[in-house]
mmCIF file of C-alpha atoms in Angstrom:
data_model
loop_
_atom_site.group_PDB
_atom_site.id
_atom_site.type_symbol
_atom_site.label_atom_id
_atom_site.label_comp_id
_atom_site.label_asym_id
_atom_site.label_seq_id
_atom_site.Cartn_x
_atom_site.Cartn_y
_atom_site.Cartn_z
ATOM 1 C CA UNK J 859 -9.102 -55.329 -20.123
ATOM 2 C CA UNK J 860 -8.401 -51.590 -20.287
ATOM 3 C CA UNK J 861 -11.750 -50.949 -21.951
ATOM 4 C CA UNK J 862 -13.566 -52.907 -19.232
ATOM 5 C CA UNK J 863 -11.748 -50.954 -16.521
ATOM 6 C CA UNK J 864 -12.576 -47.685 -18.257
ATOM 7 C CA UNK J 865 -16.275 -48.605 -18.434
ATOM 8 C CA UNK J 866 -16.321 -49.551 -14.743
ATOM 9 C CA UNK J 867 -14.606 -46.345 -13.682
ATOM 10 C CA UNK J 868 -16.837 -44.247 -15.916
ATOM 11 C CA UNK J 869 -19.917 -45.917 -14.416
ATOM 12 C CA UNK J 870 -18.649 -45.247 -10.903
ATOM 13 C CA UNK J 871 -17.927 -41.600 -11.678
ATOM 14 C CA UNK J 872 -21.400 -41.207 -13.157
ATOM 15 C CA UNK J 873 -22.972 -42.728 -10.059
ATOM 16 C CA UNK J 874 -21.042 -40.392 -7.779
ATOM 17 C CA UNK J 875 -22.432 -37.427 -9.700
ATOM 18 C CA UNK J 876 -25.984 -38.790 -9.897
ATOM 19 C CA UNK J 877 -26.632 -41.941 -7.813
ATOM 20 C CA UNK J 878 -29.440 -44.040 -9.238
ATOM 21 C CA UNK J 879 -30.763 -47.577 -9.583
ATOM 22 C CA UNK J 880 -29.573 -50.608 -7.670
ATOM 23 C CA UNK J 881 -25.942 -49.497 -7.817
ATOM 24 C CA UNK J 882 -26.955 -46.086 -6.524
ATOM 25 C CA UNK J 883 -28.053 -47.602 -3.198
ATOM 26 C CA UNK J 884 -24.539 -48.843 -2.577
ATOM 27 C CA UNK J 885 -23.078 -45.542 -3.748
ATOM 28 C CA UNK J 886 -25.291 -43.690 -1.262
ATOM 29 C CA UNK J 887 -23.854 -45.771 1.575
ATOM 30 C CA UNK J 888 -20.300 -45.094 0.403
ATOM 31 C CA UNK J 889 -20.988 -41.371 0.033
ATOM 32 C CA UNK J 890 -22.327 -41.132 3.570
ATOM 33 C CA UNK J 891 -19.338 -42.953 4.985
ATOM 34 C CA UNK J 892 -16.599 -41.239 2.991
ATOM 35 C CA UNK J 893 -18.080 -37.729 3.150
ATOM 36 C CA UNK J 894 -19.257 -37.738 6.778
ATOM 37 C CA UNK J 895 -16.282 -35.851 8.223
ATOM 38 C CA UNK J 896 -16.401 -33.194 5.496
ATOM 39 C CA UNK J 897 -20.183 -32.819 5.856
ATOM 40 C CA UNK J 898 -19.886 -32.553 9.637
ATOM 41 C CA UNK J 899 -17.253 -29.846 9.203
ATOM 42 C CA UNK J 900 -19.428 -27.963 6.724
ATOM 43 C CA UNK J 901 -22.435 -28.055 9.051
ATOM 44 C CA UNK J 902 -20.324 -26.740 11.927
ATOM 45 C CA UNK J 903 -18.887 -23.968 9.727
ATOM 46 C CA UNK J 904 -22.411 -22.885 8.752
ATOM 47 C CA UNK J 905 -22.944 -21.667 12.360
ATOM 48 C CA UNK J 906 -26.695 -22.202 12.293
ATOM 49 C CA UNK J 907 -28.837 -21.017 15.181
ATOM 50 C CA UNK J 908 -32.049 -22.736 16.361
ATOM 51 C CA UNK J 909 -35.003 -21.651 14.260
ATOM 52 C CA UNK J 910 -32.886 -21.023 11.178
ATOM 53 C CA UNK J 911 -33.398 -22.031 7.561
ATOM 54 C CA UNK J 912 -30.715 -24.122 5.859
ATOM 55 C CA UNK J 913 -30.154 -26.236 2.777
ATOM 56 C CA UNK J 914 -27.967 -29.162 1.814
ATOM 57 C CA UNK J 915 -27.542 -28.881 -1.943
ATOM 58 C CA UNK J 916 -26.672 -32.158 -3.641
ATOM 59 C CA UNK J 917 -27.187 -34.105 -0.424
ATOM 60 C CA UNK J 918 -26.577 -37.517 -2.042
ATOM 61 C CA UNK J 919 -26.832 -40.232 0.594
ATOM 62 C CA UNK J 920 -28.357 -37.751 3.013
ATOM 63 C CA UNK J 921 -25.812 -37.691 5.850
ATOM 64 C CA UNK J 922 -26.075 -33.916 6.172
ATOM 65 C CA UNK J 923 -29.842 -33.729 6.571
ATOM 66 C CA UNK J 924 -30.112 -34.954 10.191
ATOM 67 C CA UNK J 925 -27.106 -32.836 11.180
ATOM 68 C CA UNK J 926 -28.784 -29.702 9.834
ATOM 69 C CA UNK J 927 -32.121 -30.680 11.400
ATOM 70 C CA UNK J 928 -30.421 -30.974 14.787
ATOM 71 C CA UNK J 929 -28.899 -27.517 14.362
ATOM 72 C CA UNK J 930 -32.090 -25.665 13.428
ATOM 73 C CA UNK J 931 -34.240 -27.494 15.977
ATOM 74 C CA UNK J 932 -38.007 -27.798 16.076
ATOM 75 C CA UNK J 933 -38.566 -24.203 14.953
ATOM 76 C CA UNK J 934 -36.324 -24.314 11.902
ATOM 77 C CA UNK J 935 -36.522 -25.759 8.424
ATOM 78 C CA UNK J 936 -34.062 -27.698 6.268
ATOM 79 C CA UNK J 937 -34.243 -27.933 2.496
ATOM 80 C CA UNK J 938 -32.668 -30.912 0.794
ATOM 81 C CA UNK J 939 -31.996 -30.187 -2.877
ATOM 82 C CA UNK J 940 -30.913 -33.072 -5.071
ATOM 83 C CA UNK J 941 -30.715 -33.832 -8.780
ATOM 84 C CA UNK J 942 -31.205 -37.579 -8.317
ATOM 85 C CA UNK J 943 -34.838 -38.756 -8.011
ATOM 86 C CA UNK J 944 -33.607 -41.968 -6.377
ATOM 87 C CA UNK J 945 -31.774 -40.067 -3.629
ATOM 88 C CA UNK J 946 -34.853 -37.906 -3.079
ATOM 89 C CA UNK J 947 -36.949 -41.059 -2.688
ATOM 90 C CA UNK J 948 -34.406 -42.501 -0.251
ATOM 91 C CA UNK J 949 -34.530 -39.351 1.862
ATOM 92 C CA UNK J 950 -38.341 -39.305 1.836
ATOM 93 C CA UNK J 951 -38.404 -42.860 3.163
ATOM 94 C CA UNK J 952 -35.894 -42.021 5.918
ATOM 95 C CA UNK J 953 -37.440 -38.749 7.112
ATOM 96 C CA UNK J 954 -41.215 -39.197 6.981
ATOM 97 C CA UNK J 955 -41.715 -37.629 10.401
ATOM 98 C CA UNK J 956 -39.661 -34.540 9.605
ATOM 99 C CA UNK J 957 -41.431 -34.142 6.274
ATOM 100 C CA UNK J 958 -44.871 -34.437 7.873
ATOM 101 C CA UNK J 959 -43.881 -31.862 10.497
ATOM 102 C CA UNK J 960 -42.704 -29.444 7.796
ATOM 103 C CA UNK J 961 -39.182 -29.338 9.258
ATOM 104 C CA UNK J 962 -37.691 -30.938 6.137
ATOM 105 C CA UNK J 963 -38.566 -30.097 2.557
ATOM 106 C CA UNK J 964 -37.080 -32.129 -0.260
ATOM 107 C CA UNK J 965 -36.802 -30.542 -3.682
ATOM 108 C CA UNK J 966 -35.468 -31.613 -7.051
ATOM 109 C CA UNK J 967 -32.932 -29.143 -8.373
ATOM 110 C CA UNK J 968 -29.321 -28.511 -9.256
ATOM 111 C CA UNK J 969 -26.509 -26.189 -8.238
ATOM 112 C CA UNK J 970 -27.311 -23.907 -11.166
ATOM 113 C CA UNK J 971 -31.119 -24.017 -10.770
ATOM 114 C CA UNK J 972 -32.149 -23.945 -7.110
ATOM 115 C CA UNK J 973 -35.915 -24.046 -6.450
ATOM 116 C CA UNK J 974 -35.633 -21.469 -3.653
ATOM 117 C CA UNK J 975 -36.394 -17.738 -3.408
ATOM 118 C CA UNK J 976 -33.737 -15.054 -3.117
ATOM 119 C CA UNK J 977 -32.282 -14.542 0.380
ATOM 120 C CA UNK J 978 -34.387 -17.381 1.790
ATOM 121 C CA UNK J 979 -31.674 -19.207 3.753
ATOM 122 C CA UNK J 980 -29.494 -18.498 6.731
ATOM 123 C CA UNK J 981 -26.998 -21.067 5.459
ATOM 124 C CA UNK J 982 -26.375 -23.556 2.698
ATOM 125 C CA UNK J 983 -23.834 -26.345 2.420
ATOM 126 C CA UNK J 984 -22.713 -28.373 -0.553
ATOM 127 C CA UNK J 985 -19.984 -30.980 -0.238
ATOM 128 C CA UNK J 986 -18.139 -32.743 -3.070
ATOM 129 C CA UNK J 987 -20.573 -31.528 -5.711
ATOM 130 C CA UNK J 988 -18.858 -28.778 -7.702
ATOM 131 C CA UNK J 989 -16.767 -31.322 -9.634
ATOM 132 C CA UNK J 990 -19.901 -32.110 -11.646
ATOM 133 C CA UNK J 991 -20.866 -28.538 -12.594
ATOM 134 C CA UNK J 992 -19.574 -27.245 -15.952
ATOM 135 C CA UNK J 993 -20.287 -23.595 -15.076
ATOM 136 C CA UNK J 994 -18.725 -22.897 -11.681
ATOM 137 C CA UNK J 995 -19.484 -19.170 -11.788
ATOM 138 C CA UNK J 996 -23.181 -19.834 -12.377
ATOM 139 C CA UNK J 997 -23.277 -22.329 -9.505
ATOM 140 C CA UNK J 998 -21.645 -19.927 -7.069
ATOM 141 C CA UNK J 999 -23.938 -17.089 -8.154
ATOM 142 C CA UNK J 1000 -26.991 -19.296 -7.656
ATOM 143 C CA UNK J 1001 -25.861 -20.450 -4.217
ATOM 144 C CA UNK J 1002 -25.150 -16.853 -3.179
ATOM 145 C CA UNK J 1003 -28.565 -15.799 -4.473
ATOM 146 C CA UNK J 1004 -30.493 -17.964 -2.007
ATOM 147 C CA UNK J 1005 -28.398 -17.169 1.105
ATOM 148 C CA UNK J 1006 -29.267 -13.899 2.820
ATOM 149 C CA UNK J 1007 -26.579 -11.211 3.214
ATOM 150 C CA UNK J 1008 -24.556 -12.079 6.299
ATOM 151 C CA UNK J 1009 -25.523 -15.750 6.101
ATOM 152 C CA UNK J 1010 -23.096 -18.533 5.329
ATOM 153 C CA UNK J 1011 -22.494 -20.621 2.243
ATOM 154 C CA UNK J 1012 -20.078 -23.504 2.768
ATOM 155 C CA UNK J 1013 -18.546 -25.393 -0.159
ATOM 156 C CA UNK J 1014 -16.555 -28.509 0.699
ATOM 157 C CA UNK J 1015 -14.134 -29.926 -1.864
ATOM 158 C CA UNK J 1016 -11.486 -32.594 -1.833
ATOM 159 C CA UNK J 1017 -7.948 -31.410 -2.371
ATOM 160 C CA UNK J 1018 -7.516 -31.354 -6.177
ATOM 161 C CA UNK J 1019 -4.052 -32.918 -6.061
ATOM 162 C CA UNK J 1020 -5.248 -35.810 -3.919
ATOM 163 C CA UNK J 1021 -8.429 -36.225 -5.956
ATOM 164 C CA UNK J 1022 -6.433 -36.410 -9.199
ATOM 165 C CA UNK J 1023 -4.712 -39.557 -7.914
ATOM 166 C CA UNK J 1024 -8.022 -41.437 -7.631
ATOM 167 C CA UNK J 1025 -8.650 -43.673 -10.649
ATOM 168 C CA UNK J 1026 -12.215 -42.550 -11.356
ATOM 169 C CA UNK J 1027 -11.811 -38.753 -11.287
ATOM 170 C CA UNK J 1028 -10.568 -38.625 -14.879
ATOM 171 C CA UNK J 1029 -14.087 -39.700 -15.930
ATOM 172 C CA UNK J 1030 -16.415 -36.722 -15.755
ATOM 173 C CA UNK J 1031 -14.886 -34.871 -12.795
ATOM 174 C CA UNK J 1032 -13.693 -31.278 -13.139
ATOM 175 C CA UNK J 1033 -11.006 -30.773 -10.494
ATOM 176 C CA UNK J 1034 -10.479 -27.033 -10.167
ATOM 177 C CA UNK J 1035 -7.719 -25.354 -8.160
ATOM 178 C CA UNK J 1036 -9.033 -24.062 -4.837
ATOM 179 C CA UNK J 1037 -8.190 -20.426 -5.762
ATOM 180 C CA UNK J 1038 -10.490 -20.752 -8.788
ATOM 181 C CA UNK J 1039 -13.418 -21.718 -6.566
ATOM 182 C CA UNK J 1040 -12.638 -18.874 -4.182
ATOM 183 C CA UNK J 1041 -12.513 -16.446 -7.118
ATOM 184 C CA UNK J 1042 -15.919 -17.638 -8.354
ATOM 185 C CA UNK J 1043 -17.415 -17.088 -4.884
ATOM 186 C CA UNK J 1044 -15.884 -13.618 -4.684
ATOM 187 C CA UNK J 1045 -17.241 -12.836 -8.138
ATOM 188 C CA UNK J 1046 -20.673 -13.828 -6.809
ATOM 189 C CA UNK J 1047 -20.364 -11.133 -4.142
ATOM 190 C CA UNK J 1048 -19.082 -13.148 -1.200
ATOM 191 C CA UNK J 1049 -16.312 -12.683 1.295
ATOM 192 C CA UNK J 1050 -14.519 -16.034 1.596
ATOM 193 C CA UNK J 1051 -12.646 -17.752 4.413
ATOM 194 C CA UNK J 1052 -10.529 -20.748 3.413
ATOM 195 C CA UNK J 1053 -10.257 -23.532 5.984
ATOM 196 C CA UNK J 1054 -8.436 -26.843 5.739
ATOM 197 C CA UNK J 1055 -10.213 -29.812 7.231
ATOM 198 C CA UNK J 1056 -8.255 -32.503 9.036
ATOM 199 C CA UNK J 1057 -9.328 -36.060 9.772
ATOM 200 C CA UNK J 1058 -10.816 -36.924 6.384
ATOM 201 C CA UNK J 1059 -9.761 -39.855 4.164
ATOM 202 C CA UNK J 1060 -8.849 -37.308 1.477
ATOM 203 C CA UNK J 1061 -7.655 -33.816 2.530
ATOM 204 C CA UNK J 1062 -10.559 -31.398 2.217
ATOM 205 C CA UNK J 1063 -11.015 -27.664 1.937
ATOM 206 C CA UNK J 1064 -13.972 -25.763 3.354
ATOM 207 C CA UNK J 1065 -14.717 -22.462 1.660
ATOM 208 C CA UNK J 1066 -16.906 -20.458 4.022
ATOM 209 C CA UNK J 1067 -18.509 -17.682 2.029
ATOM 210 C CA UNK J 1068 -20.591 -14.782 3.358
ATOM 211 C CA UNK J 1069 -22.800 -12.986 0.826
ATOM 212 C CA UNK J 1070 -22.550 -9.232 1.174
#
């Protein structure tokens, strides 16, 4: 029984990091529902103006894409960067009009290899993704690379203590103390503001970083 439970939890953890296949469709729905408050908070913290350029890195089920599109308006552009081909296909099917208009651009990539030029964004958000990155410093440096000086990079993470109590996070998650993530952002050349987000199923932290 324990081995069956371990396999189920390991499968779930793997899907959360890279949703795919039939199970991935259900995971996408769950991600959108459970992460919506944190994503909404991250989008608000990004302080985007109409006409801006923004990215949701590791957008998963895609809940952040329409929120960013609303913020940048008709004259702006949103980049959705995702490691999962299935989630990219899902987003393409949901946003054909925005893609045809050039307002949304969907790209395959990861936190440590973003397919974007230096200083190309006014803001970037990534929510509940850094658990799956072995090299946190490289991820923060890459995110800071693509956001212009004075722009905003917002990382949303679940409280490590609360996340550790979930049964699946011992399978492939790296739950780092919040100060470690802040230190990695500062090492990447950012000034960091730490905010706590209320009203989420799991307590969340928003790290609002400004590249210098």
